[in-house]
XYZ file of C-alpha atoms in Angstrom:
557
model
C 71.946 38.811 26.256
C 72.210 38.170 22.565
C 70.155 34.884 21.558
C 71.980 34.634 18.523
C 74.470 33.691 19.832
C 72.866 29.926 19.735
C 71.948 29.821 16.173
C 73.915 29.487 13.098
C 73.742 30.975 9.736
C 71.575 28.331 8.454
C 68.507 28.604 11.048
C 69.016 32.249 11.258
C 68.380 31.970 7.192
C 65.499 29.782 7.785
C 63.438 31.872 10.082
C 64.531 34.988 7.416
C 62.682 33.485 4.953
C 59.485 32.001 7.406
C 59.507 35.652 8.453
C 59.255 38.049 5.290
C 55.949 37.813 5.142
C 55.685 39.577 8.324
C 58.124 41.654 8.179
C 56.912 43.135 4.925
C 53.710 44.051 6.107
C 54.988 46.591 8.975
C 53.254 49.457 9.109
C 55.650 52.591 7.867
C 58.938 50.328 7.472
C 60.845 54.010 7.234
C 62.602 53.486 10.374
C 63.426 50.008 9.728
C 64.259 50.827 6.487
C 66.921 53.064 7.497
C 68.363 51.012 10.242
C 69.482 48.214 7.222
C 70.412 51.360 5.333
C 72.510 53.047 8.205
C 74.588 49.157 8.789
C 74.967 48.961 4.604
C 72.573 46.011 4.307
C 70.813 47.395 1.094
C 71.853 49.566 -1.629
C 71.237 53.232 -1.605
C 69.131 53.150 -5.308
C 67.382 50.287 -3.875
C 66.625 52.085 -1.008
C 65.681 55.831 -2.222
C 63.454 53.771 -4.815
C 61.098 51.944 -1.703
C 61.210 55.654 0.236
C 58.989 57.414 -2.352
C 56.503 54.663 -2.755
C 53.303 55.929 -1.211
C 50.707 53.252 -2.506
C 50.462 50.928 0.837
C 50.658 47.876 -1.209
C 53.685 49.047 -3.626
C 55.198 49.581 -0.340
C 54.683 46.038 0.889
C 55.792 44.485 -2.023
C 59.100 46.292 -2.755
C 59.439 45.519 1.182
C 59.437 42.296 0.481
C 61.311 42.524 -2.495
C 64.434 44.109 -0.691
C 63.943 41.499 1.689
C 64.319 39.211 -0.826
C 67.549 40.864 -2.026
C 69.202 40.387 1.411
C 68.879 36.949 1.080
C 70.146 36.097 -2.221
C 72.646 38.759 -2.012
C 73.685 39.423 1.942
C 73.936 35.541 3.245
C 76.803 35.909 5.231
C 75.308 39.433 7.380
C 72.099 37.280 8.473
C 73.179 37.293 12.063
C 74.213 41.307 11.153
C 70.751 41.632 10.058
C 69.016 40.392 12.997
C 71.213 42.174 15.213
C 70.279 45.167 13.768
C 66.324 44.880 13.791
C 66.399 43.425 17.120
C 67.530 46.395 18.483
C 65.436 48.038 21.379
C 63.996 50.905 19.288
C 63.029 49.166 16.294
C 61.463 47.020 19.260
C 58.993 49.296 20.794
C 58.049 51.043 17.387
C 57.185 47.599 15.208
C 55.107 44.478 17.721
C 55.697 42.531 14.575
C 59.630 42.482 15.296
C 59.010 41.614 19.402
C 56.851 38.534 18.133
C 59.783 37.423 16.139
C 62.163 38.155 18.609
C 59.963 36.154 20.930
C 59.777 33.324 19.101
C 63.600 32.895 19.131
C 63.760 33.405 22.677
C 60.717 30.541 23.659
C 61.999 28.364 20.736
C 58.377 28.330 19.659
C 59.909 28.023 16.493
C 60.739 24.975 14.594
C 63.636 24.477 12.031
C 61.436 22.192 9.537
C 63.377 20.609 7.161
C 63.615 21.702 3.467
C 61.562 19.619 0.509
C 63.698 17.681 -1.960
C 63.547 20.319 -4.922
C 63.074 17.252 -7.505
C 59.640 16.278 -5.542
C 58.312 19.719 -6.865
C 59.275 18.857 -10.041
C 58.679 16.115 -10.495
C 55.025 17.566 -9.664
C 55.089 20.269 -12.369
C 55.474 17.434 -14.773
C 53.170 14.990 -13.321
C 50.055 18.484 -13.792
C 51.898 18.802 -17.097
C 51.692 15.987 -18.209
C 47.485 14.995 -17.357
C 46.875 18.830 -19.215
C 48.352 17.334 -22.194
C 46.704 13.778 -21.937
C 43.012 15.545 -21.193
C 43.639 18.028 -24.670
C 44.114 15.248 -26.236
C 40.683 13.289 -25.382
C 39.339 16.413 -25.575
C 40.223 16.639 -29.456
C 39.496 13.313 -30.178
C 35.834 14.167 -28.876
C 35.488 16.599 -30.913
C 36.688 14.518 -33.986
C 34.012 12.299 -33.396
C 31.335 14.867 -32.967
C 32.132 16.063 -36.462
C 31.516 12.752 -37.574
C 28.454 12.266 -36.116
C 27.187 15.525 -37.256
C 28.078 14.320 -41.280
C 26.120 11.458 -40.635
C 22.818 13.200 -39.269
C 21.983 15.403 -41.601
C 17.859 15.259 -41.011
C 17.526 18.629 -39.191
C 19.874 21.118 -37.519
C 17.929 20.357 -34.248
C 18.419 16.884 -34.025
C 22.134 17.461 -34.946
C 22.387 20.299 -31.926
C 20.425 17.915 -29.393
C 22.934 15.160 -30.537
C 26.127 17.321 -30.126
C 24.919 18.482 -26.610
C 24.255 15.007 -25.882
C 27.854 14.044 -26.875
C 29.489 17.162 -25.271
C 28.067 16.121 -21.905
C 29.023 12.687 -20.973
C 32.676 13.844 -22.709
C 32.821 16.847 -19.862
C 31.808 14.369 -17.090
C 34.483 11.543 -18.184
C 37.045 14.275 -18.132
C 36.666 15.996 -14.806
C 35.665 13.105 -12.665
C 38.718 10.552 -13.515
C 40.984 13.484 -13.047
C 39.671 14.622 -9.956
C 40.071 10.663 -8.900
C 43.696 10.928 -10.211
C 44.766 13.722 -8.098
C 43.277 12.518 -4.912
C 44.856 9.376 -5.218
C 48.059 10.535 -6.498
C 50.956 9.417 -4.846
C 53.534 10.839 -6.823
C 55.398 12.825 -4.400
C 56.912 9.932 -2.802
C 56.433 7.419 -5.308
C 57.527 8.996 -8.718
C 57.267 5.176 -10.317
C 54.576 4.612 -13.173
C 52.623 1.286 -13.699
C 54.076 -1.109 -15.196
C 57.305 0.178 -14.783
C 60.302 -1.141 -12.342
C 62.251 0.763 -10.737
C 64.498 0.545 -7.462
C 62.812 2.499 -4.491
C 66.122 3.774 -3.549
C 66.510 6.252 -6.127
C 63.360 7.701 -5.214
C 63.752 11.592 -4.328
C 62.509 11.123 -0.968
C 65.289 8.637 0.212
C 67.812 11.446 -1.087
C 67.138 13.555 2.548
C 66.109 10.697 4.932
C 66.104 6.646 4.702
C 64.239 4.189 7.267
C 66.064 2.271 9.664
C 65.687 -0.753 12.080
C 67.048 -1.679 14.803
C 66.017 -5.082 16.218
C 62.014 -4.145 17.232
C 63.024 -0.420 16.591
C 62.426 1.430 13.548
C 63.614 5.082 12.931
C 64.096 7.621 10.144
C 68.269 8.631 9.226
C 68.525 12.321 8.267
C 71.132 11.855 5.535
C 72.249 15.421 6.179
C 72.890 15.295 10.431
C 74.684 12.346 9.314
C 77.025 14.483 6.907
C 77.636 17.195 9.319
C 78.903 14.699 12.482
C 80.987 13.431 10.246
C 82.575 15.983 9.255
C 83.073 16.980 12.987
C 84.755 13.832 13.768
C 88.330 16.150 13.273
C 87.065 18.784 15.273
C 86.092 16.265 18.287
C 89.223 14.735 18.074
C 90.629 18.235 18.491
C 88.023 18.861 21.673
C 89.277 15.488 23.130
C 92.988 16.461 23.197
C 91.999 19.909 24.649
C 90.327 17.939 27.266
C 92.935 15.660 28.005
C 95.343 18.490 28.434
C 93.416 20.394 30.665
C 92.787 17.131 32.795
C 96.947 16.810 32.464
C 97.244 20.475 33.808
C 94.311 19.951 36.414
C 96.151 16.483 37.937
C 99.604 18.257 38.115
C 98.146 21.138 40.164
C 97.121 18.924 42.485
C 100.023 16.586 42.583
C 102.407 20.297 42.708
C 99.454 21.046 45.454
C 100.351 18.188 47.361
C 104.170 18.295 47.080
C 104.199 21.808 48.342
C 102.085 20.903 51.747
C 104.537 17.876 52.079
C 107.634 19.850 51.910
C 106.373 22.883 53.875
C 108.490 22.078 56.572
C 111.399 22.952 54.041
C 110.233 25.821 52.191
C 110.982 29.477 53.371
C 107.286 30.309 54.545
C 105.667 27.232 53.152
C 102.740 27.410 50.631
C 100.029 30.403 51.222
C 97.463 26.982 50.281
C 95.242 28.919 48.045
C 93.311 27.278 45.457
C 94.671 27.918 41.850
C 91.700 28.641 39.949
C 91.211 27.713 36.241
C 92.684 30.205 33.725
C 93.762 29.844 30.662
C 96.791 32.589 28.985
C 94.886 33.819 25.596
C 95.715 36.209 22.479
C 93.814 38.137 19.608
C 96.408 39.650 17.707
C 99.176 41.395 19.467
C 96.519 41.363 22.846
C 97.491 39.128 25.664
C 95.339 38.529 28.369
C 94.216 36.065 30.781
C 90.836 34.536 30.820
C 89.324 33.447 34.230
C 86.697 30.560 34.108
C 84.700 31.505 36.907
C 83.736 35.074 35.259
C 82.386 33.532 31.385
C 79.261 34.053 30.649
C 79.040 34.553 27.029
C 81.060 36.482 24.254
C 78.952 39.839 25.857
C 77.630 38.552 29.347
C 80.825 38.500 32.158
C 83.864 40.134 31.893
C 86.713 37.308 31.891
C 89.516 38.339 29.965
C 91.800 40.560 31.770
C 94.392 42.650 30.379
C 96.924 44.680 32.081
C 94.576 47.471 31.842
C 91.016 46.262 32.588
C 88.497 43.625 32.384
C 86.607 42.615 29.465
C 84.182 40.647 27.689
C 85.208 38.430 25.130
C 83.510 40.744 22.334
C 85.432 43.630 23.741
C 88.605 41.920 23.520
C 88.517 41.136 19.965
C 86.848 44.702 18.765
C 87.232 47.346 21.879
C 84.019 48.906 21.902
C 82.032 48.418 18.598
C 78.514 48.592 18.320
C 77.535 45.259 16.360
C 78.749 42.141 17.904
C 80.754 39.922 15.885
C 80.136 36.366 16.705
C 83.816 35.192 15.514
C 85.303 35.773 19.189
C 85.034 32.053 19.172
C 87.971 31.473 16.662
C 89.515 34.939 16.711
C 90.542 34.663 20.356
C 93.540 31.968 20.609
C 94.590 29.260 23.590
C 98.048 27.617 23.326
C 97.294 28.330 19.433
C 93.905 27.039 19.569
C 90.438 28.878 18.895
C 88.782 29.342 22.159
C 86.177 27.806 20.368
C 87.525 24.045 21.143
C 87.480 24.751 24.904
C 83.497 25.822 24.380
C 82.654 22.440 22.308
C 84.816 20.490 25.069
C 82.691 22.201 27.783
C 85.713 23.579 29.725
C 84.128 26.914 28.974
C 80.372 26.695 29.158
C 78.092 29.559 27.543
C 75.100 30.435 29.958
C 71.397 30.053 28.637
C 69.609 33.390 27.394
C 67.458 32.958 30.313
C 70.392 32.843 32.909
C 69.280 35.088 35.690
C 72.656 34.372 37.065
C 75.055 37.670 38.432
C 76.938 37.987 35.552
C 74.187 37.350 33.008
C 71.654 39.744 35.083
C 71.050 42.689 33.442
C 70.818 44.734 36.846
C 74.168 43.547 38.068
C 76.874 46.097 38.145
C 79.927 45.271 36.185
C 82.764 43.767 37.660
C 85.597 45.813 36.742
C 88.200 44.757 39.290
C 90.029 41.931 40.318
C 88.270 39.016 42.829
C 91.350 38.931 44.412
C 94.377 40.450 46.220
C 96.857 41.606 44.066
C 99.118 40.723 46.263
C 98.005 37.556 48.664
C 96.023 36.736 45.909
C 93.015 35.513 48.561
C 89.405 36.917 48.878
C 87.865 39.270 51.498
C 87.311 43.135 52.646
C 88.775 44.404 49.225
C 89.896 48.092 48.171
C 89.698 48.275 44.456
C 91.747 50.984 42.320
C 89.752 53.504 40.035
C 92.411 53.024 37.613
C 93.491 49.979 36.955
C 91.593 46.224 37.346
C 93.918 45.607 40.909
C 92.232 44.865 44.050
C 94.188 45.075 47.619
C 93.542 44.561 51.147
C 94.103 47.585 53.078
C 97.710 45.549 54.740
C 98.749 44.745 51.456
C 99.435 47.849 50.061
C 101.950 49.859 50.635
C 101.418 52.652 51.801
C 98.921 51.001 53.982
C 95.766 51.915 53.316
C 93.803 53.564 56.375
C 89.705 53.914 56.730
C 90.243 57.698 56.840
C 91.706 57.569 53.213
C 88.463 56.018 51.707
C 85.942 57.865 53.544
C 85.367 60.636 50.647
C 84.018 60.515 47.061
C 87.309 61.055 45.707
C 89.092 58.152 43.374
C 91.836 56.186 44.846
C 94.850 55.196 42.830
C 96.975 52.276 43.849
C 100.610 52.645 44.037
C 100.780 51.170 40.108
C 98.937 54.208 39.347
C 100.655 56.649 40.934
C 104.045 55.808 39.808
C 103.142 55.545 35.913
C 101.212 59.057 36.138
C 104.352 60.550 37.773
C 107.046 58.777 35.699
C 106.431 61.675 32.961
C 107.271 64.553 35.527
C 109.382 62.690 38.290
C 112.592 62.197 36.465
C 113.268 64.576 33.400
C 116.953 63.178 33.012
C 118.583 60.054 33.061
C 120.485 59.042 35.985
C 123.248 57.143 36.158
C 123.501 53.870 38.394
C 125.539 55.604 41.241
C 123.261 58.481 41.736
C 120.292 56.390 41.790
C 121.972 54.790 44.742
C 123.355 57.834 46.374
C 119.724 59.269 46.593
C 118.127 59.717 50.058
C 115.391 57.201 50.795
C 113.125 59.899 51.994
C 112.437 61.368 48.632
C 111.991 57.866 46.702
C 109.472 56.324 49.015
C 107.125 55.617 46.320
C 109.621 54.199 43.826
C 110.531 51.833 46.702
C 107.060 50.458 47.813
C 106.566 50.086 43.829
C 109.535 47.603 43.957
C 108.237 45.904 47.025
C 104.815 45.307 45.481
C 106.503 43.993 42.427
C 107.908 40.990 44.592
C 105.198 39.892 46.722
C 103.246 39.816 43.575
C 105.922 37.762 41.545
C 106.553 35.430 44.959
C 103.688 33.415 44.459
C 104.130 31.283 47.320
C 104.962 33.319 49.423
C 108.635 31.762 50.418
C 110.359 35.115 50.328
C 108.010 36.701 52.385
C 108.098 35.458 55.980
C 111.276 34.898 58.453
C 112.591 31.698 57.420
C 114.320 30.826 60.882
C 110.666 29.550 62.214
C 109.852 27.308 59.783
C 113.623 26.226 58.006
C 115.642 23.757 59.684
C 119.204 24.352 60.430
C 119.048 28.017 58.690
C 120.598 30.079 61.179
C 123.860 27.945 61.471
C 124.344 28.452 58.126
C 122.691 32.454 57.529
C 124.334 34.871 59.672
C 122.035 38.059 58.827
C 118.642 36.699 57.984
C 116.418 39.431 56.186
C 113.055 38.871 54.648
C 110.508 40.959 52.857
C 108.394 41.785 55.506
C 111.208 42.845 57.686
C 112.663 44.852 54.540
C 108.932 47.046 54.336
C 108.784 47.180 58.369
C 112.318 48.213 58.187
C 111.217 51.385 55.388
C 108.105 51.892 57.319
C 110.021 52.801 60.543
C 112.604 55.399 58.309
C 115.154 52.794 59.111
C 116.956 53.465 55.475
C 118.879 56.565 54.791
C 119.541 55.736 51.445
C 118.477 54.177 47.931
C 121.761 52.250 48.639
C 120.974 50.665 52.436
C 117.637 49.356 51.080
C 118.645 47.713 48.080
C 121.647 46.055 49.666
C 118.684 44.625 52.201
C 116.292 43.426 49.241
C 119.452 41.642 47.263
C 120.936 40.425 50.567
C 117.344 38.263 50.571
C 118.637 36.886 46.978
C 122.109 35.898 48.078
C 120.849 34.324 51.475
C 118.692 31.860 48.763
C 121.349 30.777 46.761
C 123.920 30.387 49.473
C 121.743 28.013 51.442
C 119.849 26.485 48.484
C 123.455 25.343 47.068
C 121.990 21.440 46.417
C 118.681 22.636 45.626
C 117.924 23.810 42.615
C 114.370 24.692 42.818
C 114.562 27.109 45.397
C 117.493 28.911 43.463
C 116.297 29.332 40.449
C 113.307 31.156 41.952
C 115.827 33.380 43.963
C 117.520 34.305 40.637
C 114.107 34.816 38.758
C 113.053 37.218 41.297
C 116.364 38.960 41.543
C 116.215 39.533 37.849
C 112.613 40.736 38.243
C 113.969 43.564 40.489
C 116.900 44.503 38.794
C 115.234 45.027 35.985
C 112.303 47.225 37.518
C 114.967 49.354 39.682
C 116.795 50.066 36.418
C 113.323 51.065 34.714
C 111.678 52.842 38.312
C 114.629 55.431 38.689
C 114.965 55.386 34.691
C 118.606 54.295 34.861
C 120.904 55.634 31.962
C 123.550 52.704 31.768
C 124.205 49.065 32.165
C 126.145 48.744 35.023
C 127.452 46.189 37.514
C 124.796 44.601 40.021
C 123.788 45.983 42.774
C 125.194 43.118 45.253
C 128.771 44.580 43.685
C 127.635 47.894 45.975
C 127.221 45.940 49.069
């Protein structure tokens, strides 16, 4: 797992710079060279320039110097640049890069804050400043020698003696209060003189951090965590909306929960009583997909998202299959026109640790490619998953069933999606019209015709068009004279029972028309009759690639 993934730009840029030391000092940087080369984080002049440096420490130093460069001139790539050193062959060839790669893993190390820059200044003029005051005694020393020497004018010994005298005691005054000075120099935090007043406030160290009391307690305010949480005081009102929502959506479930089991006794079927699990509808781009909170890990650890094609991992869904991981996932990847982002900083998503040992964060865990649950009952168990597609089944839930026999070799099995889309090129090379679609004989359309089935348990959610409604609906019979349900309608094909396209469509619609005619006063229950009737209208005309709109199907009856 990535650990930068926990650090922003700015500590990334702060170990950089703790770290060039180090880094410089590798022993033949030539590989490492070209790894910053091969991801364009140096220039090529720059580059051919450091290769033909032989002298070890020319080497080191224009090492350092492109290091240097990437700071000042590659900011934004920092988390490109450790991505790129970090990776495993740069690891085993340099220790120096597994130390730092260590450190951000331990946290053994610490984000010190940076010095006021007007502090260092302010001690380059302080230095300055005693130079020019010790010249000056020093001249005036020397003004006074000459005087002395006018006035002694008995021998040239005497005079030396007396200027060595002189010169003495003037070195000793010099060094020793200076020495004094600079121990006791408390200019740093206290850029005041003597004499001089000046408010304490304005001092340079109260521009980063101020002291604070509260009651017995005293503390220190970082002026600059202070800044950034308020300028997150949008973003948290954001995070607190996204929370409320989700609490919204998580209360309704359970109050839709508990309707269903109280009108059970009503319902065609009743509820299947399977816990909805939390997943949110997402987008990057023109990509939907739908992201299931019990698989995130991370934008690379646990494959959440899932598309109509396969799962993925966050990364994947924003850039398919690229080899540098690009940490803007978090905004790039939308909910209800939202960053995913605010669902991370509300902790509805939560990113694992980078030492989760957990099975999706595990590095020996084997990716989990297909669906948790049924496609069709959408509950757990004994699954059978397609080598084609991210759909899982039992073995009764597909049609065809799905015997032991059929699994026992190495050979891939396609689920009846599969097969239909990789024989919808070759199956139909015309158009047919809505009458001959009918007209054809069951017997060579089976597949077409489980396809459909499939299509409706899956869009039946609760199962109310699934099971005979006499058991569990009051008063249906004196009101339905031919009852028909979906598992009667795939017993029915399963026992050649159909001749024709025709017989077995009038069955499936007759399920439609049975819901609306008793459903008259209920609305509910209608509505979902019509949705699904649309559903396979619409994927009849598409199966048997239907030339024409034409009248429905219940007209045929």
């Amino acid at each position: 797992m990535d650990p930068l993934d926990f650090l922003t730009d700015e500590e990334l840029l702060r170990f950089f710079r703790c770290s060039r030391t180090e880094m410089s000092c590798m022993e033949q940087p030539h590989t490492f060279l070209n790894q910053l080369r091969d991801h364009h984080l140096i220039p090529e002049e720059m580059y051919k320039k450091l290769i033909r440096c032989k002298s070890k420490e020319v080497r080191e130093k224009g090492v350092y110097q492109v290091l240097d460069w990437v700071e000042a001139e590659r900011p934004n790539s920092i988390k490109v640049f450790w991505n790129c050193v970090f990776r495993d062959h740069l690891l085993q060839q340099y220790p120096t890069l597994r130390l730092l790669r260590n450190r951000l893993l331990d946290g053994s190390f610490t984000f010190y804050e940076k010095l006021p820059k007007k502090v260092e200044k302010d001690e380059e003029e302080e230095d300055k400043k005693k130079a020019s005051e010790e010249g000056k005694d020093g001249e005036e020393e020397e003004e006074k020698e000459e005087e002395e020497v006018k006035t002694r004018k008995n021998s040239k010994e005497k005079e030396r003696s007396e200027s060595a005298e002189e010169e003495q005691p003037s070195t000793s005054t010099q060094s020793n209060p200076s020495q004094k000075r600079k121990v006791q120099s408390p200019t740093n935090c206290f850029p005041s003189r003597k004499g001089e007043k000046d408010d304490i406030w304005t001092w340079p160290i109260y521009k980063t951090q101020l002291p604070v009391t509260c009651g017995d307690k005293e503390g220190i305010l970082i002026r600059n965590k202070l800044a950034k949480e308020s300028e997150e005081d949008d973003d948290e009102e954001e995070e607190d909306e996204v929370a409320e929502e989700a609490e919204q959506e998580r209360e309704e479930g359970e109050r839709e929960e508990q309707a269903n089991t109280a009108e059970g006794g009503s319902r065609k079927g009743g509820s299947h009583g399977a816990v909805k699990k939390s997943v949110f509808k997402v987008t990057c781009g023109d990509i939907n997909g739908m992201l299931h909170k019990d698989r995130f890990a991370s934008g690379l650890c646990g494959k959440s998202i899932r598309t109509e094609l396969r799962w993925m991992t966050p990364v994947e869904f924003v850039k398919g299959e690229s080899a540098l991981e690009d940490p803007s996932w978090k905004n790039d990847i939308r909910w209800d026109g939202k960053p995913l982002n605010l669902l991370i900083k509300s902790k509805i998503l939560v990113i694992h640790s980078l030492l989760c040992k957990c099975k999706l964060c595990s590095s020996t865990a084997k990716d989990r490619d297909n669906d948790d649950d049924c496609f069709i009952c959408r509950s757990q168990g004994s699954l059978i998953c397609c080598d084609e597609c991210p759909r899982s089944f039992h073995q009764r839930c597909h049609l065809p069933n799905v015997d032991d026999a059929m699994l026992g070799d190495d050979r891939p099995w396609l689920c009846t999606f599969c097969v239909l889309r990789a024989s919808q090129s070759w199956s139909y090379p015309t158009q047919m019209t809505y009458q001959e679609a009918l007209t054809c004989r069951i017997s060579d359309h089976p597949l077409e015709c489980q396809y459909l089935l499939l299509c409706l348990y899956h869009a039946d959610e609760d199962h109310i068009f699934v099971k005979d409604p006499c058991i569990n609906v009051r008063n249906y019979t004196s009101e339905i004279k031919t009852p028909i349900w979906l598992d009667r309608v795939v017993e029915k094909l399963q026992q050649n029972l159909y001749q024709s396209v025709q017989q077995f469509v009038s069955d499936v619609l007759l399920i439609f028309t049975n819901c609306a005619t008793f459903n008259r006063d209920n609305a509910e229950f209608r509505v979902m009759g019509e949705r699904l009737k649309d559903l396979f209208e619409r994927e009849f005309k598409s199966t048997f690639s239907i030339q024409l709109q034409h009248p429905t199907a219940s007209n045929s009856q």
